[in-house]
mmCIF file of C-alpha atoms in Angstrom:
data_model
loop_
_atom_site.group_PDB
_atom_site.id
_atom_site.type_symbol
_atom_site.label_atom_id
_atom_site.label_comp_id
_atom_site.label_asym_id
_atom_site.label_seq_id
_atom_site.Cartn_x
_atom_site.Cartn_y
_atom_site.Cartn_z
ATOM 1 C CA UNK A 1 -24.414 -11.656 19.404
ATOM 2 C CA UNK A 2 -20.677 -12.454 18.975
ATOM 3 C CA UNK A 3 -17.413 -10.120 20.311
ATOM 4 C CA UNK A 4 -16.422 -7.490 18.347
ATOM 5 C CA UNK A 5 -12.585 -6.288 18.272
ATOM 6 C CA UNK A 6 -11.356 -2.404 17.789
ATOM 7 C CA UNK A 7 -10.443 -2.481 14.320
ATOM 8 C CA UNK A 8 -8.084 0.060 12.150
ATOM 9 C CA UNK A 9 -7.713 0.029 8.543
ATOM 10 C CA UNK A 10 -5.245 1.219 6.515
ATOM 11 C CA UNK A 11 -5.191 2.008 2.778
ATOM 12 C CA UNK A 12 -2.434 1.390 0.439
ATOM 13 C CA UNK A 13 -1.554 5.326 0.412
ATOM 14 C CA UNK A 14 -1.088 4.888 4.147
ATOM 15 C CA UNK A 15 1.017 2.044 3.757
ATOM 16 C CA UNK A 16 3.068 3.728 1.372
ATOM 17 C CA UNK A 17 3.350 6.644 3.293
ATOM 18 C CA UNK A 18 4.215 5.003 6.912
ATOM 19 C CA UNK A 19 6.589 2.590 5.503
ATOM 20 C CA UNK A 20 8.465 5.317 3.036
ATOM 21 C CA UNK A 21 8.372 2.419 0.472
ATOM 22 C CA UNK A 22 9.574 3.370 -3.076
ATOM 23 C CA UNK A 23 10.365 1.229 -5.849
ATOM 24 C CA UNK A 24 12.442 1.959 -9.168
ATOM 25 C CA UNK A 25 10.565 3.074 -11.944
ATOM 26 C CA UNK A 26 12.131 -0.419 -13.882
ATOM 27 C CA UNK A 27 10.272 -2.481 -11.204
ATOM 28 C CA UNK A 28 8.110 -5.309 -11.616
ATOM 29 C CA UNK A 29 5.427 -3.403 -9.422
ATOM 30 C CA UNK A 30 5.860 -0.100 -12.109
ATOM 31 C CA UNK A 31 3.817 0.173 -14.485
ATOM 32 C CA UNK A 32 5.078 -0.725 -18.063
ATOM 33 C CA UNK A 33 6.130 2.272 -19.915
ATOM 34 C CA UNK A 34 6.011 4.556 -16.938
ATOM 35 C CA UNK A 35 7.959 7.731 -17.483
ATOM 36 C CA UNK A 36 9.526 6.100 -20.821
ATOM 37 C CA UNK A 37 9.188 8.903 -23.418
ATOM 38 C CA UNK A 38 6.186 10.932 -21.839
ATOM 39 C CA UNK A 39 6.170 13.083 -18.954
ATOM 40 C CA UNK A 40 3.560 13.895 -15.790
ATOM 41 C CA UNK A 41 2.353 16.691 -14.178
ATOM 42 C CA UNK A 42 0.794 17.519 -11.007
ATOM 43 C CA UNK A 43 -2.199 19.292 -10.710
ATOM 44 C CA UNK A 44 -4.819 20.248 -8.595
ATOM 45 C CA UNK A 45 -8.417 20.053 -8.827
ATOM 46 C CA UNK A 46 -11.452 20.854 -7.200
ATOM 47 C CA UNK A 47 -14.143 18.353 -6.846
ATOM 48 C CA UNK A 48 -17.537 17.859 -5.228
ATOM 49 C CA UNK A 49 -17.963 15.107 -2.323
ATOM 50 C CA UNK A 50 -20.795 14.651 -0.449
ATOM 51 C CA UNK A 51 -22.288 17.896 -0.973
ATOM 52 C CA UNK A 52 -18.821 19.823 -0.188
ATOM 53 C CA UNK A 53 -16.063 20.671 -2.327
ATOM 54 C CA UNK A 54 -12.430 19.578 -1.745
ATOM 55 C CA UNK A 55 -9.070 19.629 -3.475
ATOM 56 C CA UNK A 56 -7.430 16.747 -5.038
ATOM 57 C CA UNK A 57 -3.780 16.581 -6.333
ATOM 58 C CA UNK A 58 -2.807 13.875 -9.115
ATOM 59 C CA UNK A 59 0.104 13.200 -11.290
ATOM 60 C CA UNK A 60 -1.651 13.279 -14.809
ATOM 61 C CA UNK A 61 -0.013 11.694 -18.178
ATOM 62 C CA UNK A 62 0.452 14.430 -20.562
ATOM 63 C CA UNK A 63 -0.508 11.824 -23.303
ATOM 64 C CA UNK A 64 -3.736 10.922 -21.781
ATOM 65 C CA UNK A 65 -5.080 13.738 -19.435
ATOM 66 C CA UNK A 66 -6.715 11.191 -17.209
ATOM 67 C CA UNK A 67 -4.150 8.560 -16.984
ATOM 68 C CA UNK A 68 -3.263 8.123 -13.557
ATOM 69 C CA UNK A 69 -4.872 5.798 -11.309
ATOM 70 C CA UNK A 70 -7.888 6.495 -9.124
ATOM 71 C CA UNK A 71 -6.238 5.610 -6.064
ATOM 72 C CA UNK A 72 -3.821 8.894 -6.469
ATOM 73 C CA UNK A 73 -6.692 11.003 -7.820
ATOM 74 C CA UNK A 74 -8.849 10.242 -4.585
ATOM 75 C CA UNK A 75 -5.976 11.054 -2.042
ATOM 76 C CA UNK A 76 -6.525 14.255 -0.218
ATOM 77 C CA UNK A 77 -3.731 16.550 0.519
ATOM 78 C CA UNK A 78 -2.483 15.135 3.802
ATOM 79 C CA UNK A 79 -0.404 12.483 1.567
ATOM 80 C CA UNK A 80 3.228 13.432 0.936
ATOM 81 C CA UNK A 81 3.405 14.130 -2.973
ATOM 82 C CA UNK A 82 6.175 11.327 -3.303
ATOM 83 C CA UNK A 83 3.264 9.004 -2.140
ATOM 84 C CA UNK A 84 0.719 10.130 -4.686
ATOM 85 C CA UNK A 85 3.632 9.761 -7.462
ATOM 86 C CA UNK A 86 4.328 6.406 -6.322
ATOM 87 C CA UNK A 87 0.386 5.257 -6.078
ATOM 88 C CA UNK A 88 0.238 6.621 -9.910
ATOM 89 C CA UNK A 89 3.028 4.787 -11.316
ATOM 90 C CA UNK A 90 2.239 1.400 -9.389
ATOM 91 C CA UNK A 91 0.788 -1.284 -11.538
ATOM 92 C CA UNK A 92 -2.069 -2.367 -9.434
ATOM 93 C CA UNK A 93 -2.606 -5.711 -11.062
ATOM 94 C CA UNK A 94 0.714 -7.037 -9.333
ATOM 95 C CA UNK A 95 0.839 -8.422 -5.760
ATOM 96 C CA UNK A 96 3.531 -6.406 -4.055
ATOM 97 C CA UNK A 97 4.956 -9.093 -1.728
ATOM 98 C CA UNK A 98 7.866 -6.914 -0.599
ATOM 99 C CA UNK A 99 5.550 -4.220 0.377
ATOM 100 C CA UNK A 100 3.460 -6.868 2.224
ATOM 101 C CA UNK A 101 6.501 -7.770 4.278
ATOM 102 C CA UNK A 102 7.820 -4.845 4.805
ATOM 103 C CA UNK A 103 4.487 -3.463 6.486
ATOM 104 C CA UNK A 104 4.340 -6.213 8.837
ATOM 105 C CA UNK A 105 8.132 -5.863 9.761
ATOM 106 C CA UNK A 106 6.783 -2.120 10.348
ATOM 107 C CA UNK A 107 4.145 -2.796 12.436
ATOM 108 C CA UNK A 108 6.280 -5.234 14.411
ATOM 109 C CA UNK A 109 9.002 -2.564 15.122
ATOM 110 C CA UNK A 110 7.024 0.814 14.855
ATOM 111 C CA UNK A 111 6.515 2.807 17.855
ATOM 112 C CA UNK A 112 3.009 3.377 16.403
ATOM 113 C CA UNK A 113 2.210 -0.358 17.213
ATOM 114 C CA UNK A 114 3.762 -0.837 19.968
ATOM 115 C CA UNK A 115 0.862 -0.227 22.300
ATOM 116 C CA UNK A 116 -0.740 -2.924 20.870
ATOM 117 C CA UNK A 117 -0.050 -6.152 23.322
ATOM 118 C CA UNK A 118 1.195 -9.001 21.013
ATOM 119 C CA UNK A 119 -1.425 -11.713 22.677
ATOM 120 C CA UNK A 120 -4.283 -8.906 22.014
ATOM 121 C CA UNK A 121 -3.526 -8.016 18.232
ATOM 122 C CA UNK A 122 -3.727 -9.433 14.971
ATOM 123 C CA UNK A 123 -2.693 -8.770 11.437
ATOM 124 C CA UNK A 124 -5.311 -9.618 8.291
ATOM 125 C CA UNK A 125 -3.698 -10.083 4.784
ATOM 126 C CA UNK A 126 -6.143 -10.935 2.372
ATOM 127 C CA UNK A 127 -4.793 -12.303 -0.884
ATOM 128 C CA UNK A 128 -6.724 -13.770 -3.893
ATOM 129 C CA UNK A 129 -5.834 -17.433 -4.012
ATOM 130 C CA UNK A 130 -4.242 -20.364 -2.245
ATOM 131 C CA UNK A 131 -1.219 -19.726 -4.395
ATOM 132 C CA UNK A 132 -0.700 -16.464 -3.244
ATOM 133 C CA UNK A 133 -1.186 -17.283 0.330
ATOM 134 C CA UNK A 134 1.361 -20.092 0.192
ATOM 135 C CA UNK A 135 4.202 -17.735 -1.302
ATOM 136 C CA UNK A 136 3.724 -15.124 1.017
ATOM 137 C CA UNK A 137 3.451 -17.502 3.848
ATOM 138 C CA UNK A 138 6.973 -19.240 2.718
ATOM 139 C CA UNK A 139 8.243 -15.631 2.560
ATOM 140 C CA UNK A 140 7.205 -14.826 6.170
ATOM 141 C CA UNK A 141 8.557 -18.216 7.500
ATOM 142 C CA UNK A 142 11.912 -17.248 5.764
ATOM 143 C CA UNK A 143 12.107 -13.914 7.300
ATOM 144 C CA UNK A 144 13.410 -14.200 11.136
ATOM 145 C CA UNK A 145 11.155 -11.877 12.261
ATOM 146 C CA UNK A 146 8.342 -14.087 11.867
ATOM 147 C CA UNK A 147 9.730 -17.571 11.724
ATOM 148 C CA UNK A 148 9.876 -18.230 15.545
ATOM 149 C CA UNK A 149 6.535 -19.465 16.408
ATOM 150 C CA UNK A 150 6.853 -18.727 19.818
ATOM 151 C CA UNK A 151 6.866 -14.953 19.065
ATOM 152 C CA UNK A 152 4.726 -14.783 16.020
ATOM 153 C CA UNK A 153 2.161 -17.185 14.585
ATOM 154 C CA UNK A 154 1.326 -16.848 11.238
ATOM 155 C CA UNK A 155 -1.435 -18.587 10.173
ATOM 156 C CA UNK A 156 -2.838 -19.322 6.429
ATOM 157 C CA UNK A 157 -6.941 -19.214 6.073
ATOM 158 C CA UNK A 158 -8.979 -19.527 3.062
#
């Protein structure tokens, strides 16, 4: 069999919480119409999960009781309120290149990942097509932290 490597998975809510990323309500990454004439309310629900009950918290649009996203609904109480709010009004149909770049900068400079030797670790970023891959690659090549191939190798694969 092939060789396996230990993998750490991080979800969008983890990334938002780790980096502290926040976007403006009129950002291209926010849902159109969010917080314009309608209000939200934070609610906690008890749900069944694999035979046990657990509490989840979400921001609910008063106009449409289940107006928040599944991502925010699935967050447990270990996530900060700001993280859940960001998930609730984020437009999940758009690729947030700023957030991807910020995450890679965070990984590079964070004490959380300092124990990983540079020649031992890798980060995989999955994007839907060649156009998106090329756009991200060009952004990273323009970033001083990732543009020097002697310290960081950015590869495009498809």
